Coordinates of C-alpha atoms in Angstrom, one line a residue:
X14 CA 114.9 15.8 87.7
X15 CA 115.3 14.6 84.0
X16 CA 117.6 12.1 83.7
X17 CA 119.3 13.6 80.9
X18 CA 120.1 16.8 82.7
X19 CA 123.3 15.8 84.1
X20 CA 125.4 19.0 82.8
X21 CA 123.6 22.6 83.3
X22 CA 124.3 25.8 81.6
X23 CA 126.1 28.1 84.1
X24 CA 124.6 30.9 83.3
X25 CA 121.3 29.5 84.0
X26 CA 122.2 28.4 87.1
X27 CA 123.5 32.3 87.8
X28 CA 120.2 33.8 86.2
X29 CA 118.8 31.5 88.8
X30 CA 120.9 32.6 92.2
X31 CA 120.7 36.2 90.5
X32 CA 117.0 36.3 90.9
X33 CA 116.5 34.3 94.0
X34 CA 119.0 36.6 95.9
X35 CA 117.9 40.1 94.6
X36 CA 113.9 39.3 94.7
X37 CA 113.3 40.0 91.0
X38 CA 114.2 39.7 87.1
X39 CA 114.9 43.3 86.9
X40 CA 116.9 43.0 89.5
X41 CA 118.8 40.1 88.7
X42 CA 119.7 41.6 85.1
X43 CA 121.0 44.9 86.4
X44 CA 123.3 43.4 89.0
X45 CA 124.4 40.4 85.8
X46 CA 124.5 43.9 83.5
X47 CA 121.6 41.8 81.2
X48 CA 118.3 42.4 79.5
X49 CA 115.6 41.3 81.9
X50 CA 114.1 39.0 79.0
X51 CA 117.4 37.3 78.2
X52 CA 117.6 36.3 82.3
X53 CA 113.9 35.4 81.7
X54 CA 114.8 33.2 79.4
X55 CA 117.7 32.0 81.3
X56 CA 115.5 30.7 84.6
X57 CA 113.4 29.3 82.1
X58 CA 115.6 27.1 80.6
X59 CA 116.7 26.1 83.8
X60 CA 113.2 25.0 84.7
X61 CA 113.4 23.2 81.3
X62 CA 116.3 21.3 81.9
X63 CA 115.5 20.1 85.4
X64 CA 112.1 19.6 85.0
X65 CA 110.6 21.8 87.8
X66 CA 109.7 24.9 88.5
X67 CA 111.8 27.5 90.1
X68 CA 109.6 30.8 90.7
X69 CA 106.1 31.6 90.2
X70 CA 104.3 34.6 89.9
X71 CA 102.3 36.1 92.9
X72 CA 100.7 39.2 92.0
X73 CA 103.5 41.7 90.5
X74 CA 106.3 39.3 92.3
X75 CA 108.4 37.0 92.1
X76 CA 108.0 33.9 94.4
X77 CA 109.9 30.8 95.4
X78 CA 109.1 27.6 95.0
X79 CA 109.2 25.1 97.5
X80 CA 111.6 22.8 94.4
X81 CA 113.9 26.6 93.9
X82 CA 114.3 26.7 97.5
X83 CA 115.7 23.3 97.8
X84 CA 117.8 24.0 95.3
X85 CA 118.9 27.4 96.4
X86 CA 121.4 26.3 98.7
X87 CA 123.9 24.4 96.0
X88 CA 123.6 26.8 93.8
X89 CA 125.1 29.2 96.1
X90 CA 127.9 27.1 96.9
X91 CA 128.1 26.7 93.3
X92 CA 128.5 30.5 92.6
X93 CA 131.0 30.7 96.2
X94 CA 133.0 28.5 94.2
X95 CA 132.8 29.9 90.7
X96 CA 133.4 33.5 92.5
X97 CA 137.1 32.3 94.2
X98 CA 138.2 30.6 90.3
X99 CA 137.2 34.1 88.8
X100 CA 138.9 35.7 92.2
X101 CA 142.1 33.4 91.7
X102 CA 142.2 33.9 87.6
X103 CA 141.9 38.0 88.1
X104 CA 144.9 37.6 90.6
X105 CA 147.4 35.2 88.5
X106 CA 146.5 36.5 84.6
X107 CA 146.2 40.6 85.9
X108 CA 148.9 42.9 87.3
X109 CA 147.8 43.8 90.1
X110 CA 150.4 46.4 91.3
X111 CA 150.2 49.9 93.5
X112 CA 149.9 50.1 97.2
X113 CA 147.3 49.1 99.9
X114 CA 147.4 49.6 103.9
X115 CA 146.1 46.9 105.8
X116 CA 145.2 47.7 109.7
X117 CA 145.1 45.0 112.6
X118 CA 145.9 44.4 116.5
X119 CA 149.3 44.3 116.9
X120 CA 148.8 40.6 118.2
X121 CA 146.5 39.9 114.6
X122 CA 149.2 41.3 112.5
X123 CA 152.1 39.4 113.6
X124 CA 150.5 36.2 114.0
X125 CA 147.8 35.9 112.3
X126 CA 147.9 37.9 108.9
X127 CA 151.3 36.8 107.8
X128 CA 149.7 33.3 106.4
X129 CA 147.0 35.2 105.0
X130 CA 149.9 37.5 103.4
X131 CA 152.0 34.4 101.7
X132 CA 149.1 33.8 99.8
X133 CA 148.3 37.7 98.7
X134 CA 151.8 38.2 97.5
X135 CA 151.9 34.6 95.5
X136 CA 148.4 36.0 94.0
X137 CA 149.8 40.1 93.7
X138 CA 153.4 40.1 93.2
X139 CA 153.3 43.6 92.4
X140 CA 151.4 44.9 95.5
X141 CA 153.2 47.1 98.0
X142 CA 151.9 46.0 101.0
X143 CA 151.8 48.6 104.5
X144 CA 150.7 46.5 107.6
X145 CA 149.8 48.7 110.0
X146 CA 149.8 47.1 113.4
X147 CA 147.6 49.3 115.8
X148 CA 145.2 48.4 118.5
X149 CA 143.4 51.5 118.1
X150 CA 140.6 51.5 115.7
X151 CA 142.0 53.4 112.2
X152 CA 139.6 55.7 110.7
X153 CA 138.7 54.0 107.6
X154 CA 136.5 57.0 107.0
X155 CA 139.9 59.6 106.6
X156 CA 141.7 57.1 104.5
X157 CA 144.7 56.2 107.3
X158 CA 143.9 52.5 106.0
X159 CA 142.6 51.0 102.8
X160 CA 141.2 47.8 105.1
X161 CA 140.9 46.8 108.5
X162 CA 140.4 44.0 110.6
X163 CA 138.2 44.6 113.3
X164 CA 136.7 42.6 115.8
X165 CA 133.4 44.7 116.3
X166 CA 130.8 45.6 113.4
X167 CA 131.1 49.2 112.4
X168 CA 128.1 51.4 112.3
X169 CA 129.1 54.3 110.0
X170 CA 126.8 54.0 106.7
X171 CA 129.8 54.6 104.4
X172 CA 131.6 50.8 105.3
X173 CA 131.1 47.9 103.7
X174 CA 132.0 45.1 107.1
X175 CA 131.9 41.2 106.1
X176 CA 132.0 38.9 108.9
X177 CA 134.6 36.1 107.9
X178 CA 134.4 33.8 111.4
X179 CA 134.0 33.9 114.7
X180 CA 136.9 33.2 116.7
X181 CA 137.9 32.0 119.9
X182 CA 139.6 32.6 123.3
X183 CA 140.5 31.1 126.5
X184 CA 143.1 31.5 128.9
X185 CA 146.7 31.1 129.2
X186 CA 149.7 31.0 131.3
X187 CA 153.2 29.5 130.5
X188 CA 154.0 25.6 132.2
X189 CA 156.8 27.3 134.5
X190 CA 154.3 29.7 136.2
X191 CA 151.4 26.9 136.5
X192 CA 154.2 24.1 138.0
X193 CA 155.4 27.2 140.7
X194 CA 151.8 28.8 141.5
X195 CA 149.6 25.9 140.7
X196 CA 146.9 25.1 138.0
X197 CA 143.5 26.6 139.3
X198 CA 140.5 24.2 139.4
X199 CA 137.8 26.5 139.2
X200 CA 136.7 29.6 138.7
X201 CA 137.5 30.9 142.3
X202 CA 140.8 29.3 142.1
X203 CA 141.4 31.9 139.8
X204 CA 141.3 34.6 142.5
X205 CA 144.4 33.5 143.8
X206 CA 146.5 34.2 140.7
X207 CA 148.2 36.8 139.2
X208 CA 147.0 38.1 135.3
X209 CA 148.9 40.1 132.5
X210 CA 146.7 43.1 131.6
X211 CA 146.5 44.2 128.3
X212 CA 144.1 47.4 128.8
X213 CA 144.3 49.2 132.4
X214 CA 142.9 46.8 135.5
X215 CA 139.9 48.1 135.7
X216 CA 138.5 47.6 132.0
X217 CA 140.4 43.8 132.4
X218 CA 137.8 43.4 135.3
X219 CA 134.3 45.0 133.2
X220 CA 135.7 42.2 130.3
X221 CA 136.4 39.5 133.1
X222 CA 134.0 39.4 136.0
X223 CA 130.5 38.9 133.8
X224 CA 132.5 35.8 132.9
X225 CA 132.5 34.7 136.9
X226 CA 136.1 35.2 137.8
X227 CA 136.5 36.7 141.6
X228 CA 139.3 38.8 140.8
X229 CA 139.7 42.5 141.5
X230 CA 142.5 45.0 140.5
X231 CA 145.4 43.3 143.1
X232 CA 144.8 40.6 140.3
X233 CA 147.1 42.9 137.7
X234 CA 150.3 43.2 138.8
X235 CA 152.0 43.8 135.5
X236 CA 150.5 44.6 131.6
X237 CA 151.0 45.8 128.5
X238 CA 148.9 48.0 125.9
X239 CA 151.2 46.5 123.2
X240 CA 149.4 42.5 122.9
X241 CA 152.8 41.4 122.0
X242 CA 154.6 42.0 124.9
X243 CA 151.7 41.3 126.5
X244 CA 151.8 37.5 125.6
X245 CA 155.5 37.7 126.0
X246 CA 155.2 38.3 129.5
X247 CA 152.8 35.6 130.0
X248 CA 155.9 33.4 128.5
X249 CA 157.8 34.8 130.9
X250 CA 155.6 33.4 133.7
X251 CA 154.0 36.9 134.9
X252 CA 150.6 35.3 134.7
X253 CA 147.8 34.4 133.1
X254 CA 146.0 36.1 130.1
X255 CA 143.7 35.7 127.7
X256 CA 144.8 35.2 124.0
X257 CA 143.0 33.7 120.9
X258 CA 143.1 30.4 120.3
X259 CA 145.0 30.2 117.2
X260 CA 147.6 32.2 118.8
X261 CA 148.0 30.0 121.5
X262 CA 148.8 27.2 119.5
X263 CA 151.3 28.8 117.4
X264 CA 153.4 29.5 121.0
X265 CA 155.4 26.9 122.5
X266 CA 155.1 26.2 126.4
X267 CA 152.0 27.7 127.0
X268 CA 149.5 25.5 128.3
X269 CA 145.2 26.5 128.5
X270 CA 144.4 27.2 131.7
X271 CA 140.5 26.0 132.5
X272 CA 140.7 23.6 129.7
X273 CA 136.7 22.8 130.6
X274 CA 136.2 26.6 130.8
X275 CA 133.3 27.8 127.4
X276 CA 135.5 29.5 124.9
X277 CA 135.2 33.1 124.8
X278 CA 133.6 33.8 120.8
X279 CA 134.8 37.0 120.0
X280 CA 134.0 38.3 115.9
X281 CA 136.5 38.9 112.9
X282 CA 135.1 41.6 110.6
X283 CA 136.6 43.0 107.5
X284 CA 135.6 46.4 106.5
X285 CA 136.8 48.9 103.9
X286 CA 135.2 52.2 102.7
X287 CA 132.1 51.9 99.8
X288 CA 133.7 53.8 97.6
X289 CA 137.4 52.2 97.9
X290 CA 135.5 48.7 96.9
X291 CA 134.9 49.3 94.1
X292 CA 138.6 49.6 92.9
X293 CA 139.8 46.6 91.3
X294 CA 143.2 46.5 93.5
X295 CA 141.4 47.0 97.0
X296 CA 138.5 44.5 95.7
X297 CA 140.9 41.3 95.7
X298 CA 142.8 41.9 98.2
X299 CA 139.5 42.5 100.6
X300 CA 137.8 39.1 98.8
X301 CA 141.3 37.2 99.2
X302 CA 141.8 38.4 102.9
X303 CA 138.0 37.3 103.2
X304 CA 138.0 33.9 102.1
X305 CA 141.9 33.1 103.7
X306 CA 140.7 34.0 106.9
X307 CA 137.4 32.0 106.8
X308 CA 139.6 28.9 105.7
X309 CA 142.0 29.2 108.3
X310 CA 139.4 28.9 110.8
X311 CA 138.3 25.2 109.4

């Protein structure tokens, strides 16, 4: 690299990431609403200014070089970043105002999107928010909710689904019901205790038993489809359960039960509809929601 080239040009370095991420300089300029010779122009001063070269020309395409490839990786973190100051500008110098339906797990929405919230409100002011807090899947696809959290990847062509993390899961059970029934050793130990449900026994037992717990449906004395009384009963000391990580640690005298036990990964998807992306209101709020819940996995 020259050593005079110190400070770059944004918008080379985006002419750059442009090109490298949609294949081509036609591409590129449609998505960057440019000329295809002015983005030319752009990669090329690039090239200029750092004294290699980025792409080269293989036939009728467009190909890496082994030099853009090394590089291709900053620069994307470069545009991740330049994306959320644009993202955070739009939210604090617009009015964003008008109503939006969020849908979650009832467990999701009341302890996990409320952080998530503080921040969309100090960005939106003027949003009407509508947290819907349903463990059945809302039908993006009717419009009962503008964006929904989901923990499996939709299929239907008409969604737009980003993955923001994966999280985690192990099992629980308050410190009163471990001190009177024990704290199980093993996986068989296990057996000899009683769970809190939060579907009907015998979908608990499809979920459980690949993961090698002996139980059966004398395991499930007492449940809840509602994931908040669910978890209150396990504070109760009706059992064991088990509950994401990050709610665990937000509950007081619950301890992990199987501390050595592999945590269960389970996916956090966002997905709205195609068409409701594209308006401005729905567009932050899905990119805020996206990149608070990433953070608050770090």
């Amino acid at each position: 690299m020259n050593s005079t080239s110190t400070t770059l040009d944004w918008n080379h370095v985006r002419a750059f990431l442009a090109t490298a991420e949609h294949g081509s300089l036609s591409a590129a300029a449609r998505k960057l609403g440019q000329t295809q010779p002015t983005l030319s122009r752009q990669v090329a001063a690039l090239e200029s200014r750092l004294g290699i070269l980025l792409f080269e020309r293989v036939g009728r395409r467009l190909q890496m070089t082994k030099g853009g490839r090394e590089l291709l990786a900053q620069t994307r973190i470069m545009g991740d970043a330049a994306d959320r100051l644009a993202l955070a500008a739009l939210g604090q110098s617009q009015s964003i105002s008008g109503e939006i339906s969020i849908t979650a797990s009832d467990v999701f929405s009341a302890f996990l999107l409320p952080p998530v919230l503080h921040r969309l409100r100090g960005l939106a002011p003027h949003l009407k928010i509508d947290v819907v807090a349903d463990n059945d899947i809302r039908d993006i696809l009717k419009r009962e909710a503008d964006i929904a959290i989901r923990h499996s990847r939709p299929t239907q062509p008409d969604l737009i689904a980003r993955l923001v993390r994966q999280a985690t899961a192990h099992f629980y059970a308050s410190s009163g019901y471990l001190k009177l029934h024990g704290r199980p050793k093993t996986l068989a130990d296990m057996s000899e205790h009683d769970f809190v449900s939060i579907v009907s026994p015998q979908q608990m037992l499809d979920f459980m038993l690949p993961l090698g717990l002996p139980l059966d449906e004398g395991n499930f004395p007492i449940g809840s489809q509602n994931g908040i009384v669910a978890w209150e009963l396990v504070k109760q000391g009706f059992g064991i359960m088990i509950m994401a990580d990050e709610v665990a640690a937000l509950t007081t005298g619950i301890e992990r039960v199987l501390p050595q036990m592999e945590p269960v990964e389970f996916p956090v998807w966002l997905v709205t509809h195609r068409e409701l992306h594209t308006s401005r209101r729905i567009r932050l709020v899905f990119d805020l929601l996206a990149e608070a819940m990433g953070q608050s996995a770090a």
